[in-house]
């Protein structure tokens, strides 16, 4: 059976029709909170390698000759790797050389792309990159571009939709078209509402307009309540850090000024912890070639009965992982080894003990999993030039790309 979702996209099944009973009621009605069902437990999803993608597209083309060209799919994936996810049976999966048996492809549309989709001017066969959201951008809508999954792989559709319920995609609505009655049946089974005039003839799954979840290191908002964390970005923020550390280390622990303010503060990232709007603690992170060093954790005495220290450390670990670091290193006071162990730090083999500023320390190391949204070469380049710790939000330079290229300073120099 071949079920067309879009002219360039489809679901392929075994000779029998895709059985709606294979898709749970929760999957039909809660795409934003899909759980791994009986089928999905035996499947894995992953980002296909270039060679594997080429093979999958070639296999799919056997069922649908007018499938989008490989180069088009590659172009979409290069802009947002989350756009295509391969599906494989777990018992056949080889992590060293992963090969997919099916795939799900989605177009992550920005506001312009969603508007074009609704009025019928969006070219799904050759999607313009200017209408697509990058990997670390929150899309305005998700268009189900292609589903190629034989019956044993049907549960993989749920796994992919579950992946698209991460904070970056949470609450973003799904859209699709059905070119055949089978495709319409599949979308209805999944819980999509039938086309309406207001949605431009699109099947639509509304997940609700939930507020975008901020990462732990950018959770502070002026006027808020409770515990929150922010990256220090201004001289006033740095003054807060200096005041906090002076109160804790110089006043309480009698640390000499030149030892506390050691010349590294302008080459580091600082996190400030707040209780309401009151600065309550801080943490410093320095970055080296293959590890990040977590240090200078300070919490004011009146806030040590709160979870402030835990919030700061967790935020620091997350920020370092988003920057691509998987090895986090620190010098823990011996009396606080148990505290740092709660986050996964350990005294590693060969760790050295040291003494400075009148306290005894030991080296500790945390080896973390790769963050799913780790920043590296190949991501949307606008993400890399956003403010520190605000990679999840479009910044001033993102907005400037809508202006025409005029090169004012260069053109003035040439004119002179």
C-alpha positions as a Python dict, from the first residue, in 0.01 Angstrom:
ca = {
    (1, 'X'): (0, 0, 0),
    (2, 'X'): (123, 351, -77),
    (3, 'X'): (-46, 637, 105),
    (4, 'X'): (27, 984, -26),
    (5, 'X'): (63, 1252, 239),
    (6, 'X'): (194, 1516, 0),
    (7, 'X'): (277, 1488, -369),
    (8, 'X'): (639, 1435, -272),
    (9, 'X'): (570, 1248, 50),
    (10, 'X'): (398, 927, 151),
    (11, 'X'): (352, 638, 388),
    (12, 'X'): (429, 293, 256),
    (13, 'X'): (299, -17, 430),
    (14, 'X'): (282, -391, 384),
    (15, 'X'): (11, -526, 155),
    (16, 'X'): (-241, -492, 437),
    (17, 'X'): (-373, -147, 521),
    (18, 'X'): (-196, 29, 810),
    (19, 'X'): (-395, -87, 1111),
    (20, 'X'): (-523, 209, 1319),
    (21, 'X'): (-515, -17, 1625),
    (22, 'X'): (-135, -2, 1603),
    (23, 'X'): (-156, 365, 1697),
    (24, 'X'): (-270, 422, 2053),
    (25, 'X'): (-551, 655, 2158),
    (26, 'X'): (-291, 880, 2321),
    (27, 'X'): (-106, 898, 1990),
    (28, 'X'): (-429, 981, 1809),
    (29, 'X'): (-521, 1263, 2043),
    (30, 'X'): (-201, 1381, 2214),
    (31, 'X'): (75, 1412, 1955),
    (32, 'X'): (244, 1658, 2188),
    (33, 'X'): (272, 1395, 2463),
    (34, 'X'): (310, 1064, 2279),
    (35, 'X'): (444, 775, 2486),
    (36, 'X'): (647, 485, 2349),
    (37, 'X'): (389, 214, 2284),
    (38, 'X'): (421, -161, 2228),
    (39, 'X'): (561, -120, 1875),
    (40, 'X'): (787, 175, 1949),
    (41, 'X'): (972, -8, 2227),
    (42, 'X'): (1130, -225, 1956),
    (43, 'X'): (1237, 70, 1740),
    (44, 'X'): (1502, 340, 1740),
    (45, 'X'): (1510, 674, 1563),
    (46, 'X'): (1823, 860, 1460),
    (47, 'X'): (1958, 1119, 1220),
    (48, 'X'): (2058, 939, 897),
    (49, 'X'): (2412, 974, 764),
    (50, 'X'): (2444, 1112, 408),
    (51, 'X'): (2491, 769, 251),
    (52, 'X'): (2203, 620, 447),
    (53, 'X'): (1977, 910, 350),
    (54, 'X'): (2058, 853, -17),
    (55, 'X'): (1972, 483, 17),
    (56, 'X'): (1644, 556, 197),
    (57, 'X'): (1534, 809, -64),
    (58, 'X'): (1618, 563, -341),
    (59, 'X'): (1412, 290, -169),
    (60, 'X'): (1118, 526, -122),
    (61, 'X'): (1131, 634, -487),
    (62, 'X'): (1040, 278, -588),
    (63, 'X'): (693, 337, -438),
    (64, 'X'): (665, 701, -538),
    (65, 'X'): (854, 808, -853),
    (66, 'X'): (783, 1180, -802),
    (67, 'X'): (945, 1193, -457),
    (68, 'X'): (1140, 1513, -392),
    (69, 'X'): (1497, 1493, -533),
    (70, 'X'): (1773, 1381, -300),
    (71, 'X'): (1950, 1716, -332),
    (72, 'X'): (1634, 1893, -209),
    (73, 'X'): (1610, 1669, 97),
    (74, 'X'): (1982, 1721, 163),
    (75, 'X'): (1940, 2098, 140),
    (76, 'X'): (1653, 2092, 390),
    (77, 'X'): (1854, 1871, 628),
    (78, 'X'): (2160, 2093, 605),
    (79, 'X'): (1946, 2385, 723),
    (80, 'X'): (1779, 2186, 1001),
    (81, 'X'): (1903, 1830, 1070),
    (82, 'X'): (1588, 1762, 1276),
    (83, 'X'): (1389, 1762, 951),
    (84, 'X'): (1457, 1396, 867),
    (85, 'X'): (1475, 1112, 1118),
    (86, 'X'): (1536, 751, 1023),
    (87, 'X'): (1357, 454, 1183),
    (88, 'X'): (1507, 110, 1240),
    (89, 'X'): (1415, -205, 1429),
    (90, 'X'): (1613, -222, 1751),
    (91, 'X'): (1729, -582, 1705),
    (92, 'X'): (1878, -494, 1366),
    (93, 'X'): (2030, -162, 1471),
    (94, 'X'): (2408, -128, 1467),
    (95, 'X'): (2517, 192, 1643),
    (96, 'X'): (2860, 173, 1474),
    (97, 'X'): (2702, 179, 1126),
    (98, 'X'): (2336, 280, 1166),
    (99, 'X'): (2104, 208, 874),
    (100, 'X'): (1741, 312, 856),
    (101, 'X'): (1452, 104, 729),
    (102, 'X'): (1215, 399, 702),
    (103, 'X'): (1199, 769, 778),
    (104, 'X'): (979, 1062, 876),
    (105, 'X'): (1047, 1403, 724),
    (106, 'X'): (904, 1734, 845),
    (107, 'X'): (949, 2091, 730),
    (108, 'X'): (1008, 2328, 1022),
    (109, 'X'): (838, 2643, 895),
    (110, 'X'): (908, 2994, 1012),
    (111, 'X'): (630, 3256, 1016),
    (112, 'X'): (672, 3335, 646),
    (113, 'X'): (668, 2966, 554),
    (114, 'X'): (353, 2895, 755),
    (115, 'X'): (175, 3193, 602),
    (116, 'X'): (266, 3073, 251),
    (117, 'X'): (153, 2720, 336),
    (118, 'X'): (-189, 2844, 449),
    (119, 'X'): (-252, 3049, 136),
    (120, 'X'): (-127, 2773, -93),
    (121, 'X'): (187, 2941, -229),
    (122, 'X'): (441, 2728, -42),
    (123, 'X'): (637, 2498, -275),
    (124, 'X'): (669, 2172, -79),
    (125, 'X'): (851, 2004, -368),
    (126, 'X'): (1134, 2260, -348),
    (127, 'X'): (1105, 2436, -9),
    (128, 'X'): (1277, 2778, 5),
    (129, 'X'): (1530, 2790, 290),
    (130, 'X'): (1417, 3145, 370),
    (131, 'X'): (1084, 2996, 484),
    (132, 'X'): (1238, 2728, 708),
    (133, 'X'): (1338, 2754, 1075),
    (134, 'X'): (1690, 2653, 1173),
    (135, 'X'): (1770, 2372, 1416),
    (136, 'X'): (1780, 2594, 1726),
    (137, 'X'): (1492, 2819, 1621),
    (138, 'X'): (1136, 2765, 1736),
    (139, 'X'): (926, 2704, 1423),
    (140, 'X'): (587, 2865, 1365),
    (141, 'X'): (448, 2535, 1233),
    (142, 'X'): (560, 2181, 1149),
    (143, 'X'): (458, 2043, 809),
    (144, 'X'): (452, 1663, 784),
    (145, 'X'): (649, 1637, 462),
    (146, 'X'): (707, 1261, 430),
    (147, 'X'): (642, 940, 618),
    (148, 'X'): (794, 620, 478),
    (149, 'X'): (738, 335, 723),
    (150, 'X'): (633, -19, 658),
    (151, 'X'): (396, -175, 907),
    (152, 'X'): (655, -297, 1157),
    (153, 'X'): (791, 57, 1167),
    (154, 'X'): (454, 227, 1228),
    (155, 'X'): (539, 294, 1593),
    (156, 'X'): (836, 500, 1475),
    (157, 'X'): (597, 775, 1371),
    (158, 'X'): (506, 812, 1738),
    (159, 'X'): (872, 820, 1838),
    (160, 'X'): (943, 1100, 1591),
    (161, 'X'): (645, 1305, 1709),
    (162, 'X'): (767, 1247, 2065),
    (163, 'X'): (1108, 1386, 1963),
    (164, 'X'): (926, 1689, 1827),
    (165, 'X'): (779, 1757, 2172),
    (166, 'X'): (1115, 1878, 2308),
    (167, 'X'): (1119, 2236, 2446),
    (168, 'X'): (1212, 2385, 2109),
    (169, 'X'): (906, 2229, 1940),
    (170, 'X'): (664, 2202, 2232),
    (171, 'X'): (323, 2347, 2151),
    (172, 'X'): (400, 2398, 1779),
    (173, 'X'): (108, 2285, 1560),
    (174, 'X'): (136, 2014, 1291),
    (175, 'X'): (3, 2053, 935),
    (176, 'X'): (-29, 1808, 646),
    (177, 'X'): (-203, 1748, 315),
    (178, 'X'): (-352, 1419, 195),
    (179, 'X'): (-343, 1339, -177),
    (180, 'X'): (-534, 1009, -139),
    (181, 'X'): (-814, 865, 78),
    (182, 'X'): (-554, 643, 250),
    (183, 'X'): (-350, 947, 344),
    (184, 'X'): (-660, 1119, 479),
    (185, 'X'): (-738, 809, 685),
    (186, 'X'): (-390, 804, 835),
    (187, 'X'): (-407, 1172, 933),
    (188, 'X'): (-750, 1124, 1088),
    (189, 'X'): (-618, 825, 1283),
    (190, 'X'): (-337, 1041, 1417),
    (191, 'X'): (-588, 1300, 1540),
    (192, 'X'): (-557, 1568, 1270),
    (193, 'X'): (-864, 1785, 1213),
    (194, 'X'): (-995, 1775, 853),
    (195, 'X'): (-927, 2071, 622),
    (196, 'X'): (-1108, 2398, 682),
    (197, 'X'): (-1117, 2725, 492),
    (198, 'X'): (-923, 2903, 767),
    (199, 'X'): (-637, 2651, 742),
    (200, 'X'): (-605, 2670, 363),
    (201, 'X'): (-721, 2313, 298),
    (202, 'X'): (-465, 2167, 538),
    (203, 'X'): (-511, 1891, 790),
    (204, 'X'): (-424, 2049, 1124),
    (205, 'X'): (-326, 1922, 1466),
    (206, 'X'): (-343, 2200, 1727),
    (207, 'X'): (-109, 2143, 2020),
    (208, 'X'): (-189, 2471, 2195),
    (209, 'X'): (13, 2788, 2238),
    (210, 'X'): (228, 2687, 2534),
    (211, 'X'): (494, 2936, 2643),
    (212, 'X'): (842, 2857, 2520),
    (213, 'X'): (1040, 2681, 2789),
    (214, 'X'): (1355, 2878, 2872),
    (215, 'X'): (1675, 2685, 2947),
    (216, 'X'): (1780, 2676, 3311),
    (217, 'X'): (2065, 2923, 3252),
    (218, 'X'): (1825, 3186, 3108),
    (219, 'X'): (1528, 3143, 3339),
    (220, 'X'): (1536, 3482, 3518),
    (221, 'X'): (1275, 3741, 3422),
    (222, 'X'): (1253, 4075, 3610),
    (223, 'X'): (956, 4081, 3842),
    (224, 'X'): (941, 3703, 3865),
    (225, 'X'): (924, 3490, 4176),
    (226, 'X'): (1117, 3195, 4310),
    (227, 'X'): (1465, 3080, 4209),
    (228, 'X'): (1603, 3162, 3864),
    (229, 'X'): (1937, 3195, 3684),
    (230, 'X'): (2075, 3434, 3422),
    (231, 'X'): (2402, 3482, 3233),
    (232, 'X'): (2595, 3795, 3331),
    (233, 'X'): (2596, 4018, 3022),
    (234, 'X'): (2663, 4371, 3147),
    (235, 'X'): (2900, 4561, 3374),
    (236, 'X'): (2615, 4587, 3626),
    (237, 'X'): (2583, 4208, 3620),
    (238, 'X'): (2957, 4175, 3678),
    (239, 'X'): (2925, 4414, 3972),
    (240, 'X'): (2662, 4177, 4118),
    (241, 'X'): (2904, 3887, 4082),
    (242, 'X'): (3183, 4083, 4253),
    (243, 'X'): (2951, 4178, 4541),
    (244, 'X'): (2834, 3820, 4589),
    (245, 'X'): (3182, 3670, 4591),
    (246, 'X'): (3316, 3944, 4815),
    (247, 'X'): (3043, 3868, 5069),
    (248, 'X'): (3105, 3494, 5063),
    (249, 'X'): (3475, 3444, 5003),
    (250, 'X'): (3637, 3762, 5132),
    (251, 'X'): (3405, 3836, 5426),
    (252, 'X'): (3317, 3482, 5541),
    (253, 'X'): (3624, 3282, 5436),
    (254, 'X'): (3884, 3559, 5476),
    (255, 'X'): (4016, 3503, 5123),
    (256, 'X'): (4268, 3773, 5016),
    (257, 'X'): (4145, 4001, 4739),
    (258, 'X'): (4418, 3906, 4490),
    (259, 'X'): (4340, 3537, 4536),
    (260, 'X'): (3964, 3573, 4494),
    (261, 'X'): (3980, 3810, 4196),
    (262, 'X'): (4248, 3618, 4012),
    (263, 'X'): (4251, 3781, 3669),
    (264, 'X'): (4016, 3525, 3510),
    (265, 'X'): (3683, 3701, 3550),
    (266, 'X'): (3693, 3876, 3211),
    (267, 'X'): (3771, 3551, 3028),
    (268, 'X'): (3485, 3352, 3179),
    (269, 'X'): (3108, 3314, 3168),
    (270, 'X'): (2929, 3403, 3492),
    (271, 'X'): (2587, 3285, 3604),
    (272, 'X'): (2384, 3484, 3858),
    (273, 'X'): (2120, 3315, 4071),
    (274, 'X'): (1818, 3516, 4181),
    (275, 'X'): (1548, 3474, 4443),
    (276, 'X'): (1282, 3697, 4299),
    (277, 'X'): (1489, 3992, 4181),
    (278, 'X'): (1751, 3967, 4456),
    (279, 'X'): (2097, 3839, 4351),
    (280, 'X'): (2153, 3537, 4576),
    (281, 'X'): (2442, 3342, 4424),
    (282, 'X'): (2682, 3309, 4133),
    (283, 'X'): (2896, 3059, 3945),
    (284, 'X'): (3192, 3096, 3707),
    (285, 'X'): (3266, 2876, 3405),
    (286, 'X'): (3591, 2882, 3209),
    (287, 'X'): (3629, 2700, 2879),
    (288, 'X'): (3937, 2511, 2760),
    (289, 'X'): (4002, 2299, 2451),
    (290, 'X'): (3823, 1980, 2554),
    (291, 'X'): (3674, 2058, 2893),
    (292, 'X'): (3492, 2328, 3086),
    (293, 'X'): (3584, 2419, 3444),
    (294, 'X'): (3303, 2488, 3691),
    (295, 'X'): (3424, 2710, 3975),
    (296, 'X'): (3365, 2998, 4218),
    (297, 'X'): (3020, 2881, 4333),
    (298, 'X'): (2901, 3132, 4592),
    (299, 'X'): (2564, 3161, 4768),
    (300, 'X'): (2480, 3433, 5019),
    (301, 'X'): (2435, 3302, 5375),
    (302, 'X'): (2069, 3400, 5394),
    (303, 'X'): (1986, 3187, 5088),
    (304, 'X'): (2172, 2867, 5177),
    (305, 'X'): (1854, 2700, 5295),
    (306, 'X'): (1714, 2728, 4941),
    (307, 'X'): (1794, 2523, 4629),
    (308, 'X'): (2004, 2808, 4490),
    (309, 'X'): (2335, 2615, 4483),
    (310, 'X'): (2167, 2325, 4302),
    (311, 'X'): (2003, 2558, 4048),
    (312, 'X'): (2335, 2729, 3969),
    (313, 'X'): (2532, 2407, 3924),
    (314, 'X'): (2265, 2244, 3707),
    (315, 'X'): (2242, 2558, 3494),
    (316, 'X'): (2621, 2570, 3456),
    (317, 'X'): (2635, 2207, 3347),
    (318, 'X'): (2356, 2258, 3093),
    (319, 'X'): (2517, 2572, 2948),
    (320, 'X'): (2852, 2397, 2907),
    (321, 'X'): (2686, 2098, 2738),
    (322, 'X'): (2495, 2322, 2496),
    (323, 'X'): (2831, 2477, 2405),
    (324, 'X'): (2945, 2126, 2312),
    (325, 'X'): (3141, 2030, 2624),
    (326, 'X'): (3104, 1678, 2759),
    (327, 'X'): (3389, 1685, 3014),
    (328, 'X'): (3335, 1919, 3308),
    (329, 'X'): (3615, 1961, 3558),
    (330, 'X'): (3640, 2124, 3899),
    (331, 'X'): (3833, 2160, 4224),
    (332, 'X'): (3603, 2060, 4508),
    (333, 'X'): (3672, 2141, 4871),
    (334, 'X'): (3714, 1802, 5035),
    (335, 'X'): (3423, 1867, 5270),
    (336, 'X'): (3196, 1923, 4965),
    (337, 'X'): (3283, 1616, 4755),
    (338, 'X'): (2944, 1467, 4843),
    (339, 'X'): (2763, 1778, 4717),
    (340, 'X'): (2936, 1770, 4379),
    (341, 'X'): (2882, 1395, 4351),
    (342, 'X'): (2506, 1461, 4335),
    (343, 'X'): (2555, 1607, 3987),
    (344, 'X'): (2768, 1321, 3857),
    (345, 'X'): (3112, 1459, 3940),
    (346, 'X'): (3359, 1199, 4067),
    (347, 'X'): (3712, 1191, 4203),
    (348, 'X'): (3879, 1027, 3904),
    (349, 'X'): (4175, 791, 3896),
    (350, 'X'): (4492, 994, 3933),
    (351, 'X'): (4308, 1299, 4069),
    (352, 'X'): (4542, 1531, 4255),
    (353, 'X'): (4484, 1705, 4586),
    (354, 'X'): (4576, 2071, 4621),
    (355, 'X'): (4565, 2353, 4872),
    (356, 'X'): (4495, 2718, 4801),
    (357, 'X'): (4344, 3011, 4990),
    (358, 'X'): (4364, 2806, 5313),
    (359, 'X'): (4134, 2520, 5200),
    (360, 'X'): (4207, 2167, 5081),
    (361, 'X'): (4071, 2059, 4742),
    (362, 'X'): (4059, 1756, 4515),
    (363, 'X'): (4010, 1729, 4139),
    (364, 'X'): (3670, 1602, 4019),
    (365, 'X'): (3535, 1523, 3674),
    (366, 'X'): (3189, 1490, 3517),
    (367, 'X'): (3164, 1305, 3185),
    (368, 'X'): (2827, 1394, 3037),
    (369, 'X'): (2624, 1280, 2739),
    (370, 'X'): (2626, 1499, 2431),
    (371, 'X'): (2352, 1763, 2457),
    (372, 'X'): (2087, 1710, 2184),
    (373, 'X'): (2110, 2078, 2092),
    (374, 'X'): (2487, 2116, 2124),
    (375, 'X'): (2620, 2404, 1915),
    (376, 'X'): (2885, 2325, 1658),
    (377, 'X'): (2991, 2397, 1303),
    (378, 'X'): (2702, 2313, 1074),
    (379, 'X'): (2420, 2457, 1285),
    (380, 'X'): (2237, 2770, 1176),
    (381, 'X'): (2518, 3032, 1177),
    (382, 'X'): (2283, 3291, 1326),
    (383, 'X'): (2266, 3078, 1642),
    (384, 'X'): (2641, 3112, 1692),
    (385, 'X'): (2630, 3494, 1685),
    (386, 'X'): (2347, 3529, 1936),
    (387, 'X'): (2414, 3655, 2291),
    (388, 'X'): (2578, 3408, 2528),
    (389, 'X'): (2316, 3178, 2676),
    (390, 'X'): (2041, 3309, 2446),
    (391, 'X'): (2101, 3071, 2156),
    (392, 'X'): (1737, 2957, 2173),
    (393, 'X'): (1603, 3305, 2089),
    (394, 'X'): (1645, 3513, 1775),
    (395, 'X'): (1864, 3816, 1844),
    (396, 'X'): (1931, 4156, 1687),
    (397, 'X'): (2154, 4010, 1414),
    (398, 'X'): (1881, 3760, 1319),
    (399, 'X'): (1644, 4049, 1267),
    (400, 'X'): (1900, 4244, 1067),
    (401, 'X'): (1911, 3980, 793),
    (402, 'X'): (1576, 4106, 661),
    (403, 'X'): (1745, 4429, 551),
    (404, 'X'): (1892, 4461, 205),
    (405, 'X'): (2269, 4424, 160),
    (406, 'X'): (2397, 4783, 122),
    (407, 'X'): (2754, 4772, 269),
    (408, 'X'): (2730, 5142, 369),
    (409, 'X'): (3083, 5184, 504),
    (410, 'X'): (3243, 5006, 206),
    (411, 'X'): (3036, 5197, -48),
    (412, 'X'): (3123, 5530, 117),
    (413, 'X'): (3494, 5445, 105),
    (414, 'X'): (3471, 5355, -265),
    (415, 'X'): (3280, 5674, -341),
    (416, 'X'): (3554, 5882, -179),
}
